[in-house]
PDB file of C-alpha atoms in Angstrom:
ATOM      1  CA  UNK A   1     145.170  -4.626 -42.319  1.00 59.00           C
ATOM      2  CA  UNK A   2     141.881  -5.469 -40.904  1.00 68.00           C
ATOM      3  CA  UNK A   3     138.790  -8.055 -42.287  1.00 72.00           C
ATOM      4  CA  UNK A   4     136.130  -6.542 -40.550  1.00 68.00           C
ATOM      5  CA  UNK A   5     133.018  -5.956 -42.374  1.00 74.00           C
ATOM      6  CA  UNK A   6     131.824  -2.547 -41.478  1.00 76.00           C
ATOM      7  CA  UNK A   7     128.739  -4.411 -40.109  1.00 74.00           C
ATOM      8  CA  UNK A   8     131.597  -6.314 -37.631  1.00 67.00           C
ATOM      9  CA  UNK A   9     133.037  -3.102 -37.026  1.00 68.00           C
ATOM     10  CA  UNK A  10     129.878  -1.815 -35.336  1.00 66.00           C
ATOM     11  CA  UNK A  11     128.772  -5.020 -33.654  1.00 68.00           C
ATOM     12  CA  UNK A  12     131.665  -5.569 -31.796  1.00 64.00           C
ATOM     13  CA  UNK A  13     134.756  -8.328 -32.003  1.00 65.00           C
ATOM     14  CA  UNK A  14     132.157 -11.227 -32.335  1.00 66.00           C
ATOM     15  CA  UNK A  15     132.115 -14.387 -30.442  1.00 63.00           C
ATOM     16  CA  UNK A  16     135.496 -14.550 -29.439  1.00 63.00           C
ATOM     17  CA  UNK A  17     135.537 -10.787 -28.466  1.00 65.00           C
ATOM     18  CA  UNK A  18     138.904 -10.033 -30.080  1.00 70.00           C
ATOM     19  CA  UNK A  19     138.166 -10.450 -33.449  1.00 70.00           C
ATOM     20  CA  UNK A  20     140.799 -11.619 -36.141  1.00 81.00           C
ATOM     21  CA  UNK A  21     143.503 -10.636 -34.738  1.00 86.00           C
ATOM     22  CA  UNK A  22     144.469 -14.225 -33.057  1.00 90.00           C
ATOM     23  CA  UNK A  23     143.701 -15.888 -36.851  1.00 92.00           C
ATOM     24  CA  UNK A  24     146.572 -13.367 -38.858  1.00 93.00           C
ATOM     25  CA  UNK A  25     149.291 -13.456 -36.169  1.00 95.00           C
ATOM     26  CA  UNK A  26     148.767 -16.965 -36.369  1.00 96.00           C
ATOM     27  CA  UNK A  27     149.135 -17.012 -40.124  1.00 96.00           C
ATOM     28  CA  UNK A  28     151.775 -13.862 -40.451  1.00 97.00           C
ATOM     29  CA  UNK A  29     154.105 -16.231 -37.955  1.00 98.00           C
ATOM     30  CA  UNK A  30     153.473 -18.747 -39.952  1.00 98.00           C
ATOM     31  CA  UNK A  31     154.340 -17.267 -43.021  1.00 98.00           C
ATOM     32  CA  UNK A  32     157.606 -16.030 -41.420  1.00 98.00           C
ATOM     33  CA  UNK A  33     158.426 -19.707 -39.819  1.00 98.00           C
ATOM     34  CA  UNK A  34     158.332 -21.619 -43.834  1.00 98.00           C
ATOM     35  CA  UNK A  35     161.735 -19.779 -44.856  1.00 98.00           C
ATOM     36  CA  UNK A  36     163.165 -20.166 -40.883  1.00 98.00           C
ATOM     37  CA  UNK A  37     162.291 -23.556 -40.485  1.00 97.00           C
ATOM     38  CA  UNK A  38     163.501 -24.848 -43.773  1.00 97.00           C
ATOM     39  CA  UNK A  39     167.023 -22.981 -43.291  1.00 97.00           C
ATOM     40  CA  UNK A  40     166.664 -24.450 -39.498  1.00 97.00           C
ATOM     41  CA  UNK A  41     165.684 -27.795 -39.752  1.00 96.00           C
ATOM     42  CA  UNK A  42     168.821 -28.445 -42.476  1.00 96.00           C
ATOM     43  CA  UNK A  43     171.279 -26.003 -40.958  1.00 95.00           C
ATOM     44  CA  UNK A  44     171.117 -28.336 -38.071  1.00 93.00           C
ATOM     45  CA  UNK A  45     171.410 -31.469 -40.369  1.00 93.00           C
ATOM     46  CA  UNK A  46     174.489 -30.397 -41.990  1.00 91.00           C
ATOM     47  CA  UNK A  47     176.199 -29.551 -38.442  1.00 87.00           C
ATOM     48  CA  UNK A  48     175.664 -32.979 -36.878  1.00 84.00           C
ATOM     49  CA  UNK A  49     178.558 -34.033 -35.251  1.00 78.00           C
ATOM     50  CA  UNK A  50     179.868 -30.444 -34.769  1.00 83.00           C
ATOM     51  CA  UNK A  51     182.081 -29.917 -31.382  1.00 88.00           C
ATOM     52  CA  UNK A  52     181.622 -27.299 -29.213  1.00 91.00           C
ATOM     53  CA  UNK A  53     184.649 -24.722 -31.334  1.00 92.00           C
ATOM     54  CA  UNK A  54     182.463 -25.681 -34.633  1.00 91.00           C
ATOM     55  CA  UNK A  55     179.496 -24.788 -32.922  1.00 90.00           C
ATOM     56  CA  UNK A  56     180.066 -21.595 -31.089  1.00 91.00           C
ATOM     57  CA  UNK A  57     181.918 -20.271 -34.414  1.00 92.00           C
ATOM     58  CA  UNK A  58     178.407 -20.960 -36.388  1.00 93.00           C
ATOM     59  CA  UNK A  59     176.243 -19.111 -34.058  1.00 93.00           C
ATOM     60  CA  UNK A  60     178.812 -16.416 -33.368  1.00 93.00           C
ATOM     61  CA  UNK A  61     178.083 -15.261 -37.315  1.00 94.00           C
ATOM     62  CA  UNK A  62     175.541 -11.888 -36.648  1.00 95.00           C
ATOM     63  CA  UNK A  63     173.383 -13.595 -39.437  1.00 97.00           C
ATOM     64  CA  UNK A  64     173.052 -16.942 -37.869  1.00 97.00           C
ATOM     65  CA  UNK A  65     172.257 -15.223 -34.534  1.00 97.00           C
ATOM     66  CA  UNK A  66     169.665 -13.643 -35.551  1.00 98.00           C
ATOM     67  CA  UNK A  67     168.178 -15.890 -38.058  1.00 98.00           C
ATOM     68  CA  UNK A  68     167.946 -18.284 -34.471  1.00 98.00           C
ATOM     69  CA  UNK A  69     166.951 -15.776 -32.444  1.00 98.00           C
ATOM     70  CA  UNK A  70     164.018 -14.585 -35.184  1.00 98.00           C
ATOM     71  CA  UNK A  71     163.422 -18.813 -35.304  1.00 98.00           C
ATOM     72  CA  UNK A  72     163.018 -18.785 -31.821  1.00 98.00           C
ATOM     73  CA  UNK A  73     160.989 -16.206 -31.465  1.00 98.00           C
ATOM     74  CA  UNK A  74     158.251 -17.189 -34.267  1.00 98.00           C
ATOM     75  CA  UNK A  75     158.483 -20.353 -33.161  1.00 98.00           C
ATOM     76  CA  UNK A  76     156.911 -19.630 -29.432  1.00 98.00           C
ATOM     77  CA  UNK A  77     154.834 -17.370 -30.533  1.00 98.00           C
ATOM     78  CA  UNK A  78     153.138 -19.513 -32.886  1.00 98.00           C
ATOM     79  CA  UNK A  79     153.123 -22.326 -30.661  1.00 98.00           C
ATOM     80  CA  UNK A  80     151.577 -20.440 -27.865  1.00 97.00           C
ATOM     81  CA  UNK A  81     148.891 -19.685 -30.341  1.00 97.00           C
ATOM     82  CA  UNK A  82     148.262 -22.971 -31.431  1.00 97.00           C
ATOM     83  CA  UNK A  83     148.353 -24.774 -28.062  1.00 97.00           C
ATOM     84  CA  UNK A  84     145.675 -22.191 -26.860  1.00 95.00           C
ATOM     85  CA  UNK A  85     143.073 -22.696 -29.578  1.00 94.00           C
ATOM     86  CA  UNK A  86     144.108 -26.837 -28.575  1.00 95.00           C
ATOM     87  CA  UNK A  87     143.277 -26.005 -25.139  1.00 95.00           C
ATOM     88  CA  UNK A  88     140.318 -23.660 -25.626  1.00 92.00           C
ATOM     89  CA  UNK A  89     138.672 -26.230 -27.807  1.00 91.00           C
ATOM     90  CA  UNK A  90     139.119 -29.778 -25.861  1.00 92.00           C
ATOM     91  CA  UNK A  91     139.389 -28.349 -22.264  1.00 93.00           C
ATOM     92  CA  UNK A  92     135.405 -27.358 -20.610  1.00 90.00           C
ATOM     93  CA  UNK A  93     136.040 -27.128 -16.894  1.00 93.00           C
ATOM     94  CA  UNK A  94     137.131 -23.465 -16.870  1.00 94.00           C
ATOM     95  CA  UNK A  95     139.370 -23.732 -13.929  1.00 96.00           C
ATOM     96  CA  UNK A  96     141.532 -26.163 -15.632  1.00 96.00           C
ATOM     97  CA  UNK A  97     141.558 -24.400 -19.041  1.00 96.00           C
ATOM     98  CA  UNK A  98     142.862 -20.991 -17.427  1.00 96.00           C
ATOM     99  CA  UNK A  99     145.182 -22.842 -15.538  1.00 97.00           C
ATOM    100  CA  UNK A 100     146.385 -24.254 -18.957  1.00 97.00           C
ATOM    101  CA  UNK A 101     146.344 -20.994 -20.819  1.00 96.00           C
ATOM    102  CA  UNK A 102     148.388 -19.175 -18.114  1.00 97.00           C
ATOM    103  CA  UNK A 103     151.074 -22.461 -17.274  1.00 97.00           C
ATOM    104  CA  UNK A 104     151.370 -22.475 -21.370  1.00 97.00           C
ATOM    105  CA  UNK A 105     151.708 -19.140 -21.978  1.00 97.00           C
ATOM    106  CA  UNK A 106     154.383 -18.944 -18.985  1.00 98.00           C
ATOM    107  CA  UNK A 107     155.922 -21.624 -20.473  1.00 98.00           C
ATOM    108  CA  UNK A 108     156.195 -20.273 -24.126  1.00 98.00           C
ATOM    109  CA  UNK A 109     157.916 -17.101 -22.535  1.00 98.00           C
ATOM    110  CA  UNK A 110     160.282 -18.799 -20.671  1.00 98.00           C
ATOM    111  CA  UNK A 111     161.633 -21.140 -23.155  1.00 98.00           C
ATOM    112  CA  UNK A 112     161.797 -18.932 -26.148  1.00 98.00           C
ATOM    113  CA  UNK A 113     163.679 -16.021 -23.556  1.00 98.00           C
ATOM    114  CA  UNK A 114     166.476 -19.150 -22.525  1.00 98.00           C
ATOM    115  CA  UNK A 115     166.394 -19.940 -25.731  1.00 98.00           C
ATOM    116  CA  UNK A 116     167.629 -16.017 -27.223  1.00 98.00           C
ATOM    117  CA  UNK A 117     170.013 -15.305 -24.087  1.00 98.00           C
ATOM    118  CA  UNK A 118     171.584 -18.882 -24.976  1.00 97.00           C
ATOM    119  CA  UNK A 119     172.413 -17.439 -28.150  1.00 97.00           C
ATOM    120  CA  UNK A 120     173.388 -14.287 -27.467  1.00 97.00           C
ATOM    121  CA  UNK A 121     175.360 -15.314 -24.859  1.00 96.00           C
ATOM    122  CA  UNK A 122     176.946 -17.637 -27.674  1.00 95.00           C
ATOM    123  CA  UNK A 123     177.399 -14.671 -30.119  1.00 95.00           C
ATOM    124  CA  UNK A 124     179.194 -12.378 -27.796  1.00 93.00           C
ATOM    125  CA  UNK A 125     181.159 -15.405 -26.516  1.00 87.00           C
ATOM    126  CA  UNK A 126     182.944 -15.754 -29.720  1.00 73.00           C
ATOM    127  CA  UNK A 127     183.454 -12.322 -30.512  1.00 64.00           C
ATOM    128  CA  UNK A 128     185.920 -12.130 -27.475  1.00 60.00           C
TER     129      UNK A 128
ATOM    130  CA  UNK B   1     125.346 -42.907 -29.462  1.00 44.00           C
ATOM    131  CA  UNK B   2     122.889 -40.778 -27.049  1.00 46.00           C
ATOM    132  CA  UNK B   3     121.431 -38.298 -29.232  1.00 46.00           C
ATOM    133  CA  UNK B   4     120.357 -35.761 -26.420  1.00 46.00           C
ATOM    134  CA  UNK B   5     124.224 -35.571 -25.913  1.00 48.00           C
ATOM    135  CA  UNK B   6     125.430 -32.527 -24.968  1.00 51.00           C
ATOM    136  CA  UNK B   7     127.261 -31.747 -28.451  1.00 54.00           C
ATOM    137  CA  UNK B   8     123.975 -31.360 -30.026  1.00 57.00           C
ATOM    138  CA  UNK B   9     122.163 -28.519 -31.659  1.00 60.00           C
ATOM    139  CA  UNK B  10     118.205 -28.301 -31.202  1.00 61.00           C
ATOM    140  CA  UNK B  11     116.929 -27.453 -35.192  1.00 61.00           C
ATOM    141  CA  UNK B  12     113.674 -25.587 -35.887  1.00 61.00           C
ATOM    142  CA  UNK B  13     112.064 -29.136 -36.061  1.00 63.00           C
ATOM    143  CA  UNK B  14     113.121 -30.027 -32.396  1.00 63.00           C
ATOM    144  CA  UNK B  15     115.865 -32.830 -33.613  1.00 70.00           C
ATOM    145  CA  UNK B  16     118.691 -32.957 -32.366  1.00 71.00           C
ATOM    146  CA  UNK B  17     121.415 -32.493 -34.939  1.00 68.00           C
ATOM    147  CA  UNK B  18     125.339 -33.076 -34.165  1.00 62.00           C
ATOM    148  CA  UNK B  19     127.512 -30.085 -33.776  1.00 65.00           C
ATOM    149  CA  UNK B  20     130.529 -31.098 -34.849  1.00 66.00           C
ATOM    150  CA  UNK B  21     131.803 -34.693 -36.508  1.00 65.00           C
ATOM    151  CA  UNK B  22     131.465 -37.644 -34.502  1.00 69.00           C
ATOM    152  CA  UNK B  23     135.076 -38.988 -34.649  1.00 69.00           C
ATOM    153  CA  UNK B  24     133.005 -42.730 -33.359  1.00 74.00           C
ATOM    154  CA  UNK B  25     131.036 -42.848 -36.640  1.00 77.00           C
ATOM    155  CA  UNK B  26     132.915 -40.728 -38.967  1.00 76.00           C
ATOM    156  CA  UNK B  27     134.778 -43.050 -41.258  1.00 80.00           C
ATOM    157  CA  UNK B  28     138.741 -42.329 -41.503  1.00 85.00           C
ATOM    158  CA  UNK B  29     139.301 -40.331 -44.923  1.00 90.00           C
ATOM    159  CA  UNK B  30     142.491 -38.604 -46.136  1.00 93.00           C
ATOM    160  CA  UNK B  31     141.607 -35.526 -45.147  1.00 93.00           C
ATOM    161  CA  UNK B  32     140.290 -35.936 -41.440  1.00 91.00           C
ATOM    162  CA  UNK B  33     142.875 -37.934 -40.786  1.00 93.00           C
ATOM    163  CA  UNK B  34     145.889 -35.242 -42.170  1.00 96.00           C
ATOM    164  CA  UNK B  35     143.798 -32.254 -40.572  1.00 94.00           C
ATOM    165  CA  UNK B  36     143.575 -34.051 -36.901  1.00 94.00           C
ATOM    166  CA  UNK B  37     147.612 -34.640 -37.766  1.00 97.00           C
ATOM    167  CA  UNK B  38     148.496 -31.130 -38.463  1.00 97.00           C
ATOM    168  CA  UNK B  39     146.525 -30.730 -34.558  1.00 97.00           C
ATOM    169  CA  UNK B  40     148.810 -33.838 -33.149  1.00 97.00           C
ATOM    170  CA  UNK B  41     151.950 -32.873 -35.121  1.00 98.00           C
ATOM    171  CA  UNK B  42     151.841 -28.879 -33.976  1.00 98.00           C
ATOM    172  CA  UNK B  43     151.258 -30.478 -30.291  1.00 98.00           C
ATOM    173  CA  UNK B  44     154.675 -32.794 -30.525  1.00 97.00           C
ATOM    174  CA  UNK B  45     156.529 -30.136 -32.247  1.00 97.00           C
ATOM    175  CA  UNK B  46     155.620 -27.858 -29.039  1.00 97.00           C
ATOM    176  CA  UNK B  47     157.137 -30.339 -26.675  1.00 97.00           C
ATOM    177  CA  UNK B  48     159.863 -30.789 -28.620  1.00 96.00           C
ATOM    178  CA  UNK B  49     161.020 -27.429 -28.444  1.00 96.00           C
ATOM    179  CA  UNK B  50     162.019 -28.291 -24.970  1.00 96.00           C
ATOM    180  CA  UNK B  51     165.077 -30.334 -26.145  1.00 94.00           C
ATOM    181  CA  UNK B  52     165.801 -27.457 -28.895  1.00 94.00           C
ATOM    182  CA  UNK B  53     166.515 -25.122 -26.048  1.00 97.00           C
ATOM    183  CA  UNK B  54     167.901 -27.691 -23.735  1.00 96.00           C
ATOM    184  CA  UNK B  55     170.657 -28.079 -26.974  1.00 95.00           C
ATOM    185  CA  UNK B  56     171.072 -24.178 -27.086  1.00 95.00           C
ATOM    186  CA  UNK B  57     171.370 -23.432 -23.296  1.00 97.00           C
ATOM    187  CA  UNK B  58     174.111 -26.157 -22.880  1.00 96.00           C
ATOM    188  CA  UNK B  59     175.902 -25.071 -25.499  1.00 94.00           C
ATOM    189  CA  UNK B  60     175.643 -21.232 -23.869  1.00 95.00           C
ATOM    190  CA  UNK B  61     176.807 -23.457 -20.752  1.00 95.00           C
ATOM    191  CA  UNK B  62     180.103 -24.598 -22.083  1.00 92.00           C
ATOM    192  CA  UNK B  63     181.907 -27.148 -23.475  1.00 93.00           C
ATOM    193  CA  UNK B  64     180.679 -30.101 -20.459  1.00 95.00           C
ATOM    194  CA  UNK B  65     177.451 -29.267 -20.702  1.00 95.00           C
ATOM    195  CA  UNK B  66     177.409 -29.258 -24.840  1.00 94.00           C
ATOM    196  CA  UNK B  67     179.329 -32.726 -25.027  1.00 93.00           C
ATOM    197  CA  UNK B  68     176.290 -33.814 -22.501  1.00 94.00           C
ATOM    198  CA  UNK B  69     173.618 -32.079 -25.110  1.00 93.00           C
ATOM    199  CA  UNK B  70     175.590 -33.707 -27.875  1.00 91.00           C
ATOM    200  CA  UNK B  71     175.657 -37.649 -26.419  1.00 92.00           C
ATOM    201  CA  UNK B  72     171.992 -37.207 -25.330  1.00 92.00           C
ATOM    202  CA  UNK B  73     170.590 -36.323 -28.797  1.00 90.00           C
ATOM    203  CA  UNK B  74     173.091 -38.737 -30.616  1.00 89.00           C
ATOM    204  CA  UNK B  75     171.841 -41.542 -28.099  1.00 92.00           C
ATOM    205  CA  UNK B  76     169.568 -44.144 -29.535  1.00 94.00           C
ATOM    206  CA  UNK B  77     166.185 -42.947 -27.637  1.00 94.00           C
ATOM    207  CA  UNK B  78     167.240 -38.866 -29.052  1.00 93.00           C
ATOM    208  CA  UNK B  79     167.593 -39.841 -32.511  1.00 93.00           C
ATOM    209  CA  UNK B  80     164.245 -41.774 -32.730  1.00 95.00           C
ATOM    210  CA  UNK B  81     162.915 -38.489 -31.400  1.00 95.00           C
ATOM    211  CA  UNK B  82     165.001 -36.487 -33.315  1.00 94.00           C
ATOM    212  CA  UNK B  83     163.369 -38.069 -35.951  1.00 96.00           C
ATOM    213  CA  UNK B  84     160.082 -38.094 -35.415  1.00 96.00           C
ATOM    214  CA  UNK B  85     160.114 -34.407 -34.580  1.00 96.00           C
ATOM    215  CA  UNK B  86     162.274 -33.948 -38.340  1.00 97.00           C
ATOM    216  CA  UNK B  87     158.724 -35.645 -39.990  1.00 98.00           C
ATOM    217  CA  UNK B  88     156.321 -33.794 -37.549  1.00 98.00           C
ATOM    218  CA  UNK B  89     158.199 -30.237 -39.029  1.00 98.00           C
ATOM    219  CA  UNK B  90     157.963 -31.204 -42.705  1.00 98.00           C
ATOM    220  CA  UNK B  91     154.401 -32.544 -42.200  1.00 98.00           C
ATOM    221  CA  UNK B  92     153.208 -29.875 -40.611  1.00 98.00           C
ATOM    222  CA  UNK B  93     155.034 -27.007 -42.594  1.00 98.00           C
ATOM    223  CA  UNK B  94     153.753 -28.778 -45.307  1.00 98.00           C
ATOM    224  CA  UNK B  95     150.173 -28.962 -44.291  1.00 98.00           C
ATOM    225  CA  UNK B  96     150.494 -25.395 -43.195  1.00 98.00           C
ATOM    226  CA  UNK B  97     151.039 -24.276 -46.394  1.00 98.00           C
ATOM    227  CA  UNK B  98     148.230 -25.861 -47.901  1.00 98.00           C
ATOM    228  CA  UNK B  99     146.133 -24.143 -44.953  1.00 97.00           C
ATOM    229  CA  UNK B 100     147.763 -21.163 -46.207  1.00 97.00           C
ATOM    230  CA  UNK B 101     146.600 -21.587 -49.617  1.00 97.00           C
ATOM    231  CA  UNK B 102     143.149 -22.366 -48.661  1.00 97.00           C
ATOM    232  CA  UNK B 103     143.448 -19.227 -46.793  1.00 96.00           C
ATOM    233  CA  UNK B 104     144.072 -17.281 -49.452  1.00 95.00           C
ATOM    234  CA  UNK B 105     140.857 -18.866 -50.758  1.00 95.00           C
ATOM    235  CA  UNK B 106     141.944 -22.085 -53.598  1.00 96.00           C
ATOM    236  CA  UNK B 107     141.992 -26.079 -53.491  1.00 95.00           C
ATOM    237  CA  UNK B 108     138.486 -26.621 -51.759  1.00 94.00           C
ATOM    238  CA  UNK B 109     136.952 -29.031 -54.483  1.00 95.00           C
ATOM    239  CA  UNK B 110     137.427 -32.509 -53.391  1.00 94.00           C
ATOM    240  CA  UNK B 111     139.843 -34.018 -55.875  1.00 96.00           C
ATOM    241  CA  UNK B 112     142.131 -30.514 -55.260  1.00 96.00           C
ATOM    242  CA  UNK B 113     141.552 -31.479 -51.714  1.00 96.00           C
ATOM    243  CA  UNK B 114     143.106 -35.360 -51.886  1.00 97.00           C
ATOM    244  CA  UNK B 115     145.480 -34.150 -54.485  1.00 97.00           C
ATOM    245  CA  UNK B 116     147.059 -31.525 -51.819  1.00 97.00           C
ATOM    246  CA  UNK B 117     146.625 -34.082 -49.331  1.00 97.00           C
ATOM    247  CA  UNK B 118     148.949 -37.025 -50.897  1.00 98.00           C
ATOM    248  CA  UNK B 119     151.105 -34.460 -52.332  1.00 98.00           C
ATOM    249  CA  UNK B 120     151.843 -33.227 -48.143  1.00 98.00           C
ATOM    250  CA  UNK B 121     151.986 -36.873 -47.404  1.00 98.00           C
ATOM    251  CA  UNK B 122     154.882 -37.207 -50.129  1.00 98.00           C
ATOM    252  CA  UNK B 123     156.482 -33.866 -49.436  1.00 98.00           C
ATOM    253  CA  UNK B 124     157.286 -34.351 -46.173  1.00 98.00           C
ATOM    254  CA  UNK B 125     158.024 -37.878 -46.216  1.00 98.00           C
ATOM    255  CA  UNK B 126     161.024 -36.860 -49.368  1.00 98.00           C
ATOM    256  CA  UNK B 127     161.719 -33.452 -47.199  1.00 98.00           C
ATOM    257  CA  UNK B 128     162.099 -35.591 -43.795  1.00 97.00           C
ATOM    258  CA  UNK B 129     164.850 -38.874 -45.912  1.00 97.00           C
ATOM    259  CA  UNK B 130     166.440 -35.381 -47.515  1.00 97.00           C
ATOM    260  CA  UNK B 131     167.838 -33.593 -44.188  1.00 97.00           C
ATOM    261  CA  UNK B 132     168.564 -37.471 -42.760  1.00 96.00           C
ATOM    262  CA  UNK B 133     170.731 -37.880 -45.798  1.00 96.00           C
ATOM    263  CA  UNK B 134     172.094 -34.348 -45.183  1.00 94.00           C
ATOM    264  CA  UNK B 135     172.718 -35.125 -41.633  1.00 93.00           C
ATOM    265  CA  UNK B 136     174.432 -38.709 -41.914  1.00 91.00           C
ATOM    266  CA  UNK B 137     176.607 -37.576 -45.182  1.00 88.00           C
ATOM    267  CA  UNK B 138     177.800 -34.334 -43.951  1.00 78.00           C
TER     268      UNK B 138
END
């Protein structure tokens, strides 16, 4: 899907030279994290308390795993996309804002890959 | 405020005009103050991912490292966090949605505008006491 104008098209990717394609994955993960989050945030809620057994037999269902690992990864992507429009906008000395960009997006990578092996490590844990 | 700052715009006139809103003389309103919160709360939310995959690493650890997890986030300081972060996800899935829908183009006449705005405030707030009840019932 593309919202070029045809006059867009031939100018080029305008001022931010890669036209909208930052603006709809930032929405299309966002659309996909209002379902995930909700089942998330109050999964989580009604497990409070749970011991380790309780917990590795919840994330050792196929579904769960991959509802988390689908949370997970919307969840880093769209946070790696907000915190570099944050950084783009407030940070001028251009040194410090690649810096930021690259130690962010490094970050975002590395967290959200922990973050699936943890619970695939989980799933296939239980299943033995 | 100097007004041959460096935010400003040179009009056909030759005046200086401001670029942007000058958060020093722009008064607080409903909606400057929820948009520059969707900024903070998306911010907080990022940093408190940290913990989430702190939670889900120990618990890939084993059963030590989980009951360490587990006393952390039930300590005094982790639940404050815990929620703070529960109200930063409903306000900002909230608020995102109403991006969403001004996205797909309605709610941009003022009294839509505070009307989605205190209706996000209330949301979340009832969202965040719902999955607190959830949590301390179940």
């Amino acid at each position: 899907m593309s919202f070029k104008s045809h006059l867009g098209r031939v100018r080029g990717l305008g001022s931010a030279k890669e036209g909208s394609g930052h603006w709809w994955s930032q929405r299309l993960s966002a659309i996909a994290l209002v379902p995930l989050t909700i089942w998330f945030a109050f999964s989580v809620a009604a497990h409070t308390g749970a011991d380790y057994e309780a917990m590795r037999a919840w994330v050792g269902s196929p579904v769960v795993a991959a509802l988390l690992i689908l949370t997970i990864t919307a969840v880093f992507y769209h946070a790696y996309l907000g915190l570099q429009v944050v950084i783009e906008d407030y940070v001028h000395h251009e040194g410090v804002k690649v810096a930021g960009l690259i130690l962010v997006k490094g970050a975002c990578i590395v967290l959200g890959l922990v973050g699936v092996l943890s619970v695939l490590s989980l799933l296939f844990a239980s299943s033995q | 405020m100097d007004v041959k700052g460096s935010r400003m715009a040179k009009n056909v006139t030759g005046q200086g005009r401001p670029l942007s809103p000058h958060l020093q003389v722009y008064r607080p309103q409903l909606t400057s103050m929820l948009s520059i919160l969707h900024r903070m709360t998306g911010v907080a939310l990022s940093v408190g991912t940290l913990l989430l995959v702190y939670w889900l690493a120990a618990a890939a650890s084993g059963p030590e490292a989980f009951e360490t997890a587990q006393s952390v986030v039930g300590s005094f300081f982790g639940i404050i966090l815990l929620f703070g972060w529960s109200w930063a996800l409903f306000y900002h899935l909230c608020n995102g949605i109403r991006h969403l829908v001004w996205d797909a183009g309605y709610g941009f006449e003022l009294p839509e505008l505070y009307r989605s705005g205190w209706i996000v405030v209330g949301a979340s707030g009832a969202l965040t006491v719902l999955v607190w009840f959830i949590a301390i019932v179940f």
